[in-house]
Short mmCIF file of C-alpha atoms in Angstrom, two decimals:
data_model
loop_
_atom_site.label_atom_id
_atom_site.label_comp_id
_atom_site.label_asym_id
_atom_site.label_seq_id
_atom_site.Cartn_x
_atom_site.Cartn_y
_atom_site.Cartn_z
CA UNK D 1 13.58 -9.26 68.98
CA UNK D 2 14.96 -11.46 66.30
CA UNK D 3 12.05 -13.78 66.16
CA UNK D 4 9.57 -11.13 64.91
CA UNK D 5 12.11 -10.15 62.29
CA UNK D 6 12.55 -13.52 61.15
CA UNK D 7 8.68 -14.10 60.93
CA UNK D 8 8.35 -10.96 58.87
CA UNK D 9 10.95 -11.87 56.60
CA UNK D 10 9.61 -15.43 56.05
CA UNK D 11 6.06 -13.75 55.30
CA UNK D 12 7.62 -11.45 52.71
CA UNK D 13 9.43 -14.56 51.02
CA UNK D 14 6.32 -16.42 50.86
CA UNK D 15 4.46 -13.65 49.33
CA UNK D 16 7.19 -13.33 46.77
CA UNK D 17 7.21 -17.03 45.94
CA UNK D 18 3.52 -17.03 45.61
CA UNK D 19 3.52 -14.01 43.25
CA UNK D 20 6.36 -15.52 41.01
CA UNK D 21 4.29 -18.28 39.31
CA UNK D 22 1.44 -15.89 38.83
CA UNK D 23 3.76 -13.43 36.94
CA UNK D 24 5.32 -16.46 34.87
CA UNK D 25 1.64 -17.20 33.86
CA UNK D 26 1.05 -13.73 32.18
CA UNK D 27 0.60 -14.38 28.44
CA UNK D 28 3.18 -12.70 26.27
CA UNK D 29 1.75 -9.96 23.83
CA UNK D 30 1.22 -11.28 20.33
CA UNK D 31 3.12 -9.58 17.50
CA UNK D 32 3.73 -9.96 13.84
CA UNK D 33 6.87 -9.52 11.55
CA UNK D 34 7.25 -9.75 7.85
CA UNK D 35 9.89 -10.08 5.24
CA UNK D 36 9.90 -9.47 1.47
CA UNK D 37 10.95 -12.15 -1.11
CA UNK D 38 13.00 -9.43 -2.60
CA UNK D 39 14.10 -5.85 -1.64
CA UNK D 40 13.72 -4.44 -5.07
CA UNK D 41 11.90 -5.18 -8.34
CA UNK D 42 13.28 -4.03 -11.64
CA UNK D 43 10.94 -3.52 -14.46
CA UNK D 44 11.32 -2.97 -18.29
CA UNK D 45 9.22 -1.69 -21.17
CA UNK D 46 7.73 -5.23 -21.43
CA UNK D 47 6.65 -5.44 -17.80
CA UNK D 48 3.03 -6.89 -17.59
CA UNK D 49 2.67 -7.04 -13.97
CA UNK D 50 3.78 -9.64 -11.35
CA UNK D 51 2.87 -11.22 -8.02
CA UNK D 52 4.98 -10.37 -4.98
CA UNK D 53 5.34 -12.84 -2.10
CA UNK D 54 5.55 -11.47 1.24
CA UNK D 55 6.38 -13.96 4.20
CA UNK D 56 5.44 -13.36 7.95
CA UNK D 57 5.29 -14.77 11.24
CA UNK D 58 3.31 -14.30 14.38
CA UNK D 59 5.10 -13.81 17.57
CA UNK D 60 3.83 -15.56 20.83
CA UNK D 61 0.37 -16.85 19.25
CA UNK D 62 -2.16 -18.44 21.48
CA UNK D 63 -2.19 -22.06 20.21
CA UNK D 64 -5.94 -22.41 20.84
CA UNK D 65 -6.75 -19.31 19.19
CA UNK D 66 -4.59 -20.38 16.20
CA UNK D 67 -6.34 -23.76 15.95
CA UNK D 68 -9.85 -22.03 15.99
CA UNK D 69 -8.71 -19.86 13.13
CA UNK D 70 -9.44 -16.46 14.94
CA UNK D 71 -6.15 -14.89 13.72
CA UNK D 72 -6.41 -12.70 10.61
CA UNK D 73 -3.82 -10.88 8.83
CA UNK D 74 -4.17 -8.12 6.23
CA UNK D 75 -1.07 -7.28 4.01
CA UNK D 76 -1.02 -3.93 1.98
CA UNK D 77 1.67 -2.77 -0.43
CA UNK D 78 1.29 0.91 -0.66
CA UNK D 79 2.98 2.93 -3.34
CA UNK D 80 4.70 6.42 -3.01
CA UNK D 81 2.36 9.24 -2.05
CA UNK D 82 1.88 11.91 -4.60
CA UNK D 83 -0.51 14.91 -5.31
CA UNK D 84 -3.35 13.98 -7.75
CA UNK D 85 -5.73 16.18 -9.66
CA UNK D 86 -9.17 14.76 -10.56
CA UNK D 87 -11.02 16.55 -13.17
CA UNK D 88 -14.83 16.22 -14.18
CA UNK D 89 -15.68 16.57 -17.82
CA UNK D 90 -18.99 17.96 -19.00
CA UNK D 91 -20.57 18.46 -22.47
CA UNK D 92 -20.67 21.91 -23.68
CA UNK D 93 -22.00 22.80 -27.11
CA UNK D 94 -21.27 19.20 -28.15
CA UNK D 95 -17.72 19.17 -26.82
CA UNK D 96 -16.31 17.37 -23.80
CA UNK D 97 -14.40 19.84 -21.68
CA UNK D 98 -12.86 20.04 -18.29
CA UNK D 99 -14.96 22.26 -16.08
CA UNK D 100 -14.42 21.31 -12.25
CA UNK D 101 -11.38 19.70 -10.51
CA UNK D 102 -10.10 18.68 -7.32
CA UNK D 103 -6.53 18.21 -6.08
CA UNK D 104 -5.71 15.74 -3.43
CA UNK D 105 -2.40 15.64 -1.53
CA UNK D 106 -0.24 12.54 -0.50
CA UNK D 107 -2.46 9.96 -2.42
CA UNK D 108 -0.81 6.58 -2.66
CA UNK D 109 -0.10 5.89 -6.38
CA UNK D 110 -0.90 2.28 -5.92
CA UNK D 111 -2.52 0.24 -3.10
CA UNK D 112 -2.67 -3.55 -3.29
CA UNK D 113 -4.37 -5.52 -0.52
CA UNK D 114 -4.18 -9.20 0.44
CA UNK D 115 -6.39 -10.68 3.30
CA UNK D 116 -7.06 -14.06 4.96
CA UNK D 117 -10.95 -13.46 4.61
CA UNK D 118 -13.20 -10.92 3.14
CA UNK D 119 -12.68 -7.53 5.03
CA UNK D 120 -16.25 -7.44 6.33
CA UNK D 121 -15.61 -10.87 7.98
CA UNK D 122 -12.49 -9.60 9.87
CA UNK D 123 -13.43 -6.66 12.01
CA UNK D 124 -15.96 -3.77 12.16
CA UNK D 125 -15.86 -0.95 9.56
CA UNK D 126 -15.01 1.58 12.22
CA UNK D 127 -11.67 -0.26 12.92
CA UNK D 128 -10.85 0.00 9.19
CA UNK D 129 -11.53 3.81 9.22
CA UNK D 130 -9.37 4.29 12.39
CA UNK D 131 -6.39 2.40 10.80
CA UNK D 132 -7.20 3.98 7.30
CA UNK D 133 -6.98 0.36 6.04
CA UNK D 134 -8.33 -0.58 2.74
CA UNK D 135 -8.78 1.48 -0.48
CA UNK D 136 -12.22 2.61 0.50
CA UNK D 137 -10.94 3.79 4.00
CA UNK D 138 -7.95 5.70 2.66
CA UNK D 139 -8.15 9.37 3.76
CA UNK D 140 -7.80 11.48 0.69
CA UNK D 141 -6.64 14.91 1.83
CA UNK D 142 -8.05 17.84 -0.55
CA UNK D 143 -5.70 20.59 -1.06
CA UNK D 144 -8.57 22.97 -0.75
CA UNK D 145 -10.43 22.18 2.53
CA UNK D 146 -12.82 24.95 1.88
CA UNK D 147 -14.70 22.82 -0.78
CA UNK D 148 -18.28 21.46 0.15
CA UNK D 149 -18.12 17.95 1.81
CA UNK D 150 -20.35 16.86 -0.99
CA UNK D 151 -17.89 17.94 -3.72
CA UNK D 152 -15.01 16.45 -1.95
CA UNK D 153 -16.81 13.11 -1.57
CA UNK D 154 -17.83 13.13 -5.26
CA UNK D 155 -14.32 13.47 -6.41
CA UNK D 156 -12.88 11.04 -3.90
CA UNK D 157 -15.21 8.46 -5.12
CA UNK D 158 -14.16 9.18 -8.71
CA UNK D 159 -10.33 9.04 -7.76
CA UNK D 160 -10.88 5.49 -6.10
CA UNK D 161 -12.87 4.33 -9.13
CA UNK D 162 -10.35 5.51 -11.52
CA UNK D 163 -7.42 3.83 -9.50
CA UNK D 164 -9.40 0.65 -9.32
CA UNK D 165 -10.19 0.64 -13.04
CA UNK D 166 -6.50 1.00 -13.90
CA UNK D 167 -5.55 -2.00 -11.62
CA UNK D 168 -3.49 0.45 -9.18
CA UNK D 169 -5.80 -0.22 -6.38
CA UNK D 170 -6.53 -3.87 -6.11
CA UNK D 171 -7.84 -6.58 -3.37
CA UNK D 172 -6.93 -10.30 -3.23
CA UNK D 173 -9.26 -11.94 -0.85
CA UNK D 174 -7.79 -15.18 0.48
CA UNK D 175 -4.25 -13.84 -0.77
CA UNK D 176 -2.96 -14.50 2.86
CA UNK D 177 -2.64 -18.09 3.76
CA UNK D 178 -1.37 -19.41 7.11
CA UNK D 179 1.32 -22.20 6.53
CA UNK D 180 1.31 -23.19 10.19
CA UNK D 181 0.13 -21.81 13.44
CA UNK D 182 2.55 -18.83 13.36
CA UNK D 183 3.83 -18.64 9.70
CA UNK D 184 1.97 -17.17 6.74
CA UNK D 185 2.41 -16.16 3.13
CA UNK D 186 0.68 -13.17 1.35
CA UNK D 187 0.52 -12.41 -2.41
CA UNK D 188 0.09 -9.00 -3.50
CA UNK D 189 -0.33 -7.82 -7.12
CA UNK D 190 1.90 -5.58 -8.94
CA UNK D 191 -0.01 -3.68 -11.75
CA UNK D 192 1.56 -3.46 -15.23
CA UNK D 193 1.72 0.32 -14.66
CA UNK D 194 2.97 0.21 -11.15
CA UNK D 195 5.00 3.38 -10.37
CA UNK D 196 8.81 3.37 -9.62
CA UNK D 197 9.90 4.42 -6.18
CA UNK D 198 9.87 3.38 -2.59
CA UNK D 199 6.80 1.27 -1.78
CA UNK D 200 5.73 0.20 1.71
CA UNK D 201 4.49 -3.20 2.79
CA UNK D 202 2.47 -3.29 5.91
CA UNK D 203 0.97 -6.31 7.72
CA UNK D 204 -1.98 -5.85 10.32
CA UNK D 205 -2.74 -8.66 12.82
CA UNK D 206 -6.28 -9.21 14.02
CA UNK D 207 -7.32 -11.49 16.93
CA UNK D 208 -10.87 -12.32 17.04
CA UNK D 209 -11.83 -9.04 15.21
CA UNK D 210 -9.53 -6.93 17.52
CA UNK D 211 -6.64 -5.20 16.00
CA UNK D 212 -3.28 -6.34 17.68
CA UNK D 213 -0.17 -5.09 16.00
CA UNK D 214 1.32 -3.62 12.81
CA UNK D 215 4.68 -4.34 11.03
CA UNK D 216 6.30 -2.93 7.95
CA UNK D 217 8.99 -3.21 5.44
CA UNK D 218 10.27 -1.28 2.35
CA UNK D 219 10.28 -2.37 -1.42
CA UNK D 220 12.08 -0.46 -4.06
CA UNK D 221 10.64 -0.49 -7.77
CA UNK D 222 12.84 0.72 -10.41
CA UNK D 223 13.21 0.62 -14.03
CA UNK D 224 16.15 -1.39 -15.55
CA UNK D 225 18.03 -1.34 -18.80
CA UNK D 226 17.57 1.26 -21.52
CA UNK D 227 14.40 2.32 -19.93
CA UNK D 228 16.30 3.25 -16.78
CA UNK D 229 18.77 5.20 -18.77
CA UNK D 230 15.92 7.22 -20.36
CA UNK D 231 14.25 7.69 -17.15
CA UNK D 232 17.36 8.99 -15.42
CA UNK D 233 18.31 11.34 -18.52
CA UNK D 234 14.66 12.68 -18.39
CA UNK D 235 14.84 13.54 -14.60
CA UNK D 236 18.55 14.69 -14.33
CA UNK D 237 18.79 16.76 -17.80
CA UNK D 238 15.14 17.60 -18.20
CA UNK D 239 15.75 20.68 -20.42
CA UNK D 240 18.25 18.80 -22.90
CA UNK D 241 15.78 15.79 -22.91
CA UNK D 242 13.06 18.18 -24.03
CA UNK D 243 15.18 19.54 -26.77
CA UNK D 244 16.11 16.06 -27.85
CA UNK D 245 12.40 14.76 -27.82
CA UNK D 246 11.38 17.95 -29.96
CA UNK D 247 14.10 17.36 -32.36
CA UNK D 248 13.41 13.72 -32.68
CA UNK D 249 9.67 14.44 -33.47
CA UNK D 250 10.57 17.03 -36.01
CA UNK D 251 13.30 14.59 -37.71
CA UNK D 252 10.44 11.85 -37.60
CA UNK D 253 7.89 14.02 -39.06
CA UNK D 254 10.31 15.26 -42.08
CA UNK D 255 11.43 11.64 -42.82
CA UNK D 256 7.71 10.66 -42.89
CA UNK D 257 7.03 13.28 -45.28
CA UNK D 258 10.04 12.27 -47.69
CA UNK D 259 9.16 8.57 -47.60
CA UNK D 260 5.49 8.80 -48.17
CA UNK D 261 5.26 12.00 -50.42
CA UNK D 262 3.52 11.55 -53.61
CA UNK D 263 5.31 12.92 -56.87
#
């Protein structure tokens, strides 16, 4: 009776030994990690914009795929979300007046993109829509969902156009460069009018046009020096700040009248 048991044990051990190499050969899943060159950026009244460097690495990259250049990375620096009102001006009796408006909720105040290649060369448009990746694919949520789709689309296009015109929405093709098979560097642009607050850096990894993984990190942008003091007072003591601003304006007007009056 011991012989059959010994034979069965030997068969099981043989099967486990055969399965072990096969399991070891299963490729590890690729991943991506990023790190910012700084955790916070301080801006002053003379701030004219800057380039922010983001470093990253691929985890468990396939050497063959890397050599063939079939890995792509898209890095996004997304500003804090805020409600935005878009107004349409029309000419009435020779005057330009605001007639229609549309309010959008949770719109990123700024949105800077850096890519290894042009977006159309990385993956399909539907992938960008599913990931809400790229300024043209950001979902702008209207406050009033009852408005007609045509009206919402019109104001959405106007909002994106205005953001791009002010430099708050930008795209840097070739802004992501691989330093080796698994290390890369991305450069995203901070506009001169970049808003203060918590910004989110996101990196998207694609392999042969297929989305693999995403990684993120946070960046704090704040005012410094005298501008920071004014900013803090205006937010923490808004009523007193308003009285001071009105008083200063009245004093400035009175001094201007005294200095420049004609006798």
